[in-house]
Amino acid sequence: MPDFRGTNGNEGNGIVYADGFSTGDGSVSFPSTVASTTITFNPPSLATGVFAVSTAITVTGVALGDSVTLYPPYDTDGVIYQASPSAANAIKISMFNANTATKDLASGTWGVVVTRRD
């Protein structure tokens, strides 16, 4: 019977067991950071229920298939956002206003981190 406390006698060895699966032996790879930068982004005004996609924004090093994480400089007040690569060295930001009122977020310096699975 597996030890579901996650150690199976390997306390301190960096190995976690769950249903017979283990990590920490080098068989699992983690995404590497390809780019960590900032962009100036001025989101469009979004009426209730409106979805918008930005034009291409240059982020050197990004490639199709990478994962993009955004860090807005303020509270987005319930506006849902995400970014994805649109071409080599370019991302697009998608936004959706799920609120009951129009939202017009200010222009600001957004953090961008791009990771790639090795």
PDB file of C-alpha atoms in Angstrom:
ATOM      1  CA  MET A   1       0.000   0.000   0.000  1.00  0.00           C
ATOM      2  CA  PRO A   2       1.471   3.399  -0.996  1.00  0.00           C
ATOM      3  CA  ASP A   3       2.181   6.010   1.653  1.00  0.00           C
ATOM      4  CA  PHE A   4      -0.270   8.788   0.763  1.00  0.00           C
ATOM      5  CA  ARG A   5       1.472  11.266   3.035  1.00  0.00           C
ATOM      6  CA  GLY A   6       3.754  11.850   0.050  1.00  0.00           C
ATOM      7  CA  THR A   7       7.037  10.571   1.476  1.00  0.00           C
ATOM      8  CA  ASN A   8       7.072   6.760   1.397  1.00  0.00           C
ATOM      9  CA  GLY A   9      10.134   6.834   3.664  1.00  0.00           C
ATOM     10  CA  ASN A  10      11.971   9.403   1.554  1.00  0.00           C
ATOM     11  CA  GLU A  11      11.683  12.392   3.890  1.00  0.00           C
ATOM     12  CA  GLY A  12      14.199  15.072   2.962  1.00  0.00           C
ATOM     13  CA  ASN A  13      15.085  13.525  -0.407  1.00  0.00           C
ATOM     14  CA  GLY A  14      12.886  15.831  -2.505  1.00  0.00           C
ATOM     15  CA  ILE A  15      10.764  12.923  -3.702  1.00  0.00           C
ATOM     16  CA  VAL A  16       6.973  13.014  -3.575  1.00  0.00           C
ATOM     17  CA  TYR A  17       4.870   9.927  -4.210  1.00  0.00           C
ATOM     18  CA  ALA A  18       1.231   9.938  -5.241  1.00  0.00           C
ATOM     19  CA  ASP A  19      -0.426   6.782  -6.517  1.00  0.00           C
ATOM     20  CA  GLY A  20       2.946   5.356  -7.534  1.00  0.00           C
ATOM     21  CA  PHE A  21       4.054   8.474  -9.467  1.00  0.00           C
ATOM     22  CA  SER A  22       7.237  10.139  -8.284  1.00  0.00           C
ATOM     23  CA  THR A  23       9.070  13.346  -9.074  1.00  0.00           C
ATOM     24  CA  GLY A  24      12.488  14.545  -8.054  1.00  0.00           C
ATOM     25  CA  ASP A  25      14.506  11.870  -9.837  1.00  0.00           C
ATOM     26  CA  GLY A  26      15.219  14.037 -12.898  1.00  0.00           C
ATOM     27  CA  SER A  27      12.493  12.480 -15.031  1.00  0.00           C
ATOM     28  CA  VAL A  28      10.298  15.575 -14.865  1.00  0.00           C
ATOM     29  CA  SER A  29      11.282  18.783 -16.633  1.00  0.00           C
ATOM     30  CA  PHE A  30       9.990  22.205 -15.791  1.00  0.00           C
ATOM     31  CA  PRO A  31       9.343  25.137 -18.133  1.00  0.00           C
ATOM     32  CA  SER A  32      12.214  27.566 -18.551  1.00  0.00           C
ATOM     33  CA  THR A  33      11.824  31.332 -18.628  1.00  0.00           C
ATOM     34  CA  VAL A  34      12.385  32.632 -22.145  1.00  0.00           C
ATOM     35  CA  ALA A  35      11.605  36.307 -21.474  1.00  0.00           C
ATOM     36  CA  SER A  36      10.788  38.472 -18.485  1.00  0.00           C
ATOM     37  CA  THR A  37      10.031  42.033 -19.501  1.00  0.00           C
ATOM     38  CA  THR A  38       7.501  44.845 -19.385  1.00  0.00           C
ATOM     39  CA  ILE A  39       5.235  46.365 -22.015  1.00  0.00           C
ATOM     40  CA  THR A  40       3.186  49.532 -22.104  1.00  0.00           C
ATOM     41  CA  PHE A  41      -0.403  48.512 -22.750  1.00  0.00           C
ATOM     42  CA  ASN A  42      -3.532  50.649 -22.981  1.00  0.00           C
ATOM     43  CA  PRO A  43      -6.536  48.314 -22.781  1.00  0.00           C
ATOM     44  CA  PRO A  44      -9.585  49.353 -24.788  1.00  0.00           C
ATOM     45  CA  SER A  45     -12.765  50.491 -23.119  1.00  0.00           C
ATOM     46  CA  LEU A  46     -14.958  47.415 -22.732  1.00  0.00           C
ATOM     47  CA  ALA A  47     -18.751  47.532 -22.515  1.00  0.00           C
ATOM     48  CA  THR A  48     -20.523  44.818 -20.527  1.00  0.00           C
ATOM     49  CA  GLY A  49     -20.060  41.406 -22.142  1.00  0.00           C
ATOM     50  CA  VAL A  50     -17.542  42.667 -24.702  1.00  0.00           C
ATOM     51  CA  PHE A  51     -14.492  40.647 -25.757  1.00  0.00           C
ATOM     52  CA  ALA A  52     -11.498  42.359 -27.383  1.00  0.00           C
ATOM     53  CA  VAL A  53      -8.104  41.285 -28.744  1.00  0.00           C
ATOM     54  CA  SER A  54      -5.140  43.643 -28.996  1.00  0.00           C
ATOM     55  CA  THR A  55      -2.979  44.159 -32.030  1.00  0.00           C
ATOM     56  CA  ALA A  56       0.366  42.339 -31.982  1.00  0.00           C
ATOM     57  CA  ILE A  57       2.715  43.510 -29.220  1.00  0.00           C
ATOM     58  CA  THR A  58       6.450  42.863 -29.583  1.00  0.00           C
ATOM     59  CA  VAL A  59       7.975  40.562 -26.955  1.00  0.00           C
ATOM     60  CA  THR A  60      11.407  39.454 -28.106  1.00  0.00           C
ATOM     61  CA  GLY A  61      11.991  35.716 -27.745  1.00  0.00           C
ATOM     62  CA  VAL A  62       8.389  34.506 -27.628  1.00  0.00           C
ATOM     63  CA  ALA A  63       7.417  31.699 -30.020  1.00  0.00           C
ATOM     64  CA  LEU A  64       4.206  29.887 -30.898  1.00  0.00           C
ATOM     65  CA  GLY A  65       3.503  27.294 -28.205  1.00  0.00           C
ATOM     66  CA  ASP A  66       5.050  29.325 -25.360  1.00  0.00           C
ATOM     67  CA  SER A  67       3.074  30.215 -22.253  1.00  0.00           C
ATOM     68  CA  VAL A  68       2.610  33.912 -21.484  1.00  0.00           C
ATOM     69  CA  THR A  69       1.786  35.245 -18.019  1.00  0.00           C
ATOM     70  CA  LEU A  70       0.716  38.864 -17.555  1.00  0.00           C
ATOM     71  CA  TYR A  71       1.145  41.036 -14.475  1.00  0.00           C
ATOM     72  CA  PRO A  72      -1.068  44.149 -14.690  1.00  0.00           C
ATOM     73  CA  PRO A  73       0.037  47.224 -12.740  1.00  0.00           C
ATOM     74  CA  TYR A  74      -3.380  47.685 -11.111  1.00  0.00           C
ATOM     75  CA  ASP A  75      -6.610  45.968 -10.096  1.00  0.00           C
ATOM     76  CA  THR A  76      -8.305  44.930 -13.339  1.00  0.00           C
ATOM     77  CA  ASP A  77     -11.682  45.310 -11.617  1.00  0.00           C
ATOM     78  CA  GLY A  78     -13.033  41.968 -12.799  1.00  0.00           C
ATOM     79  CA  VAL A  79     -11.890  42.261 -16.414  1.00  0.00           C
ATOM     80  CA  ILE A  80     -10.593  38.841 -17.471  1.00  0.00           C
ATOM     81  CA  TYR A  81      -7.344  38.893 -19.456  1.00  0.00           C
ATOM     82  CA  GLN A  82      -4.880  36.476 -21.004  1.00  0.00           C
ATOM     83  CA  ALA A  83      -2.034  36.610 -23.496  1.00  0.00           C
ATOM     84  CA  SER A  84      -0.752  34.179 -26.078  1.00  0.00           C
ATOM     85  CA  PRO A  85       1.905  34.212 -28.790  1.00  0.00           C
ATOM     86  CA  SER A  86       0.544  35.309 -32.154  1.00  0.00           C
ATOM     87  CA  ALA A  87       3.819  34.922 -34.106  1.00  0.00           C
ATOM     88  CA  ALA A  88       7.547  34.847 -33.442  1.00  0.00           C
ATOM     89  CA  ASN A  89       8.402  37.749 -31.105  1.00  0.00           C
ATOM     90  CA  ALA A  90       4.758  38.861 -30.773  1.00  0.00           C
ATOM     91  CA  ILE A  91       1.855  38.373 -28.370  1.00  0.00           C
ATOM     92  CA  LYS A  92      -1.785  39.398 -28.382  1.00  0.00           C
ATOM     93  CA  ILE A  93      -3.789  40.168 -25.268  1.00  0.00           C
ATOM     94  CA  SER A  94      -7.427  39.064 -25.028  1.00  0.00           C
ATOM     95  CA  MET A  95      -9.789  40.771 -22.596  1.00  0.00           C
ATOM     96  CA  PHE A  96     -13.388  40.176 -21.536  1.00  0.00           C
ATOM     97  CA  ASN A  97     -15.613  42.391 -19.413  1.00  0.00           C
ATOM     98  CA  ALA A  98     -17.903  40.183 -17.338  1.00  0.00           C
ATOM     99  CA  ASN A  99     -19.046  43.131 -15.202  1.00  0.00           C
ATOM    100  CA  THR A 100     -22.384  44.942 -15.306  1.00  0.00           C
ATOM    101  CA  ALA A 101     -20.806  48.255 -16.328  1.00  0.00           C
ATOM    102  CA  THR A 102     -18.353  49.493 -18.935  1.00  0.00           C
ATOM    103  CA  LYS A 103     -14.705  49.253 -17.837  1.00  0.00           C
ATOM    104  CA  ASP A 104     -11.950  51.508 -19.169  1.00  0.00           C
ATOM    105  CA  LEU A 105      -8.677  50.396 -17.633  1.00  0.00           C
ATOM    106  CA  ALA A 106      -5.814  52.889 -17.703  1.00  0.00           C
ATOM    107  CA  SER A 107      -2.687  52.615 -19.786  1.00  0.00           C
ATOM    108  CA  GLY A 108       0.146  51.141 -17.767  1.00  0.00           C
ATOM    109  CA  THR A 109       3.318  49.094 -17.632  1.00  0.00           C
ATOM    110  CA  TRP A 110       2.402  45.410 -17.584  1.00  0.00           C
ATOM    111  CA  GLY A 111       4.826  42.671 -16.596  1.00  0.00           C
ATOM    112  CA  VAL A 112       5.229  39.800 -19.071  1.00  0.00           C
ATOM    113  CA  VAL A 113       6.856  36.438 -18.366  1.00  0.00           C
ATOM    114  CA  VAL A 114       7.226  33.890 -21.168  1.00  0.00           C
ATOM    115  CA  THR A 115       7.956  30.253 -20.390  1.00  0.00           C
ATOM    116  CA  ARG A 116       8.700  27.339 -22.667  1.00  0.00           C
ATOM    117  CA  ARG A 117       8.554  23.633 -21.991  1.00  0.00           C
ATOM    118  CA  ASP A 118      11.938  22.051 -22.563  1.00  0.00           C
TER     119      ASP A 118
END
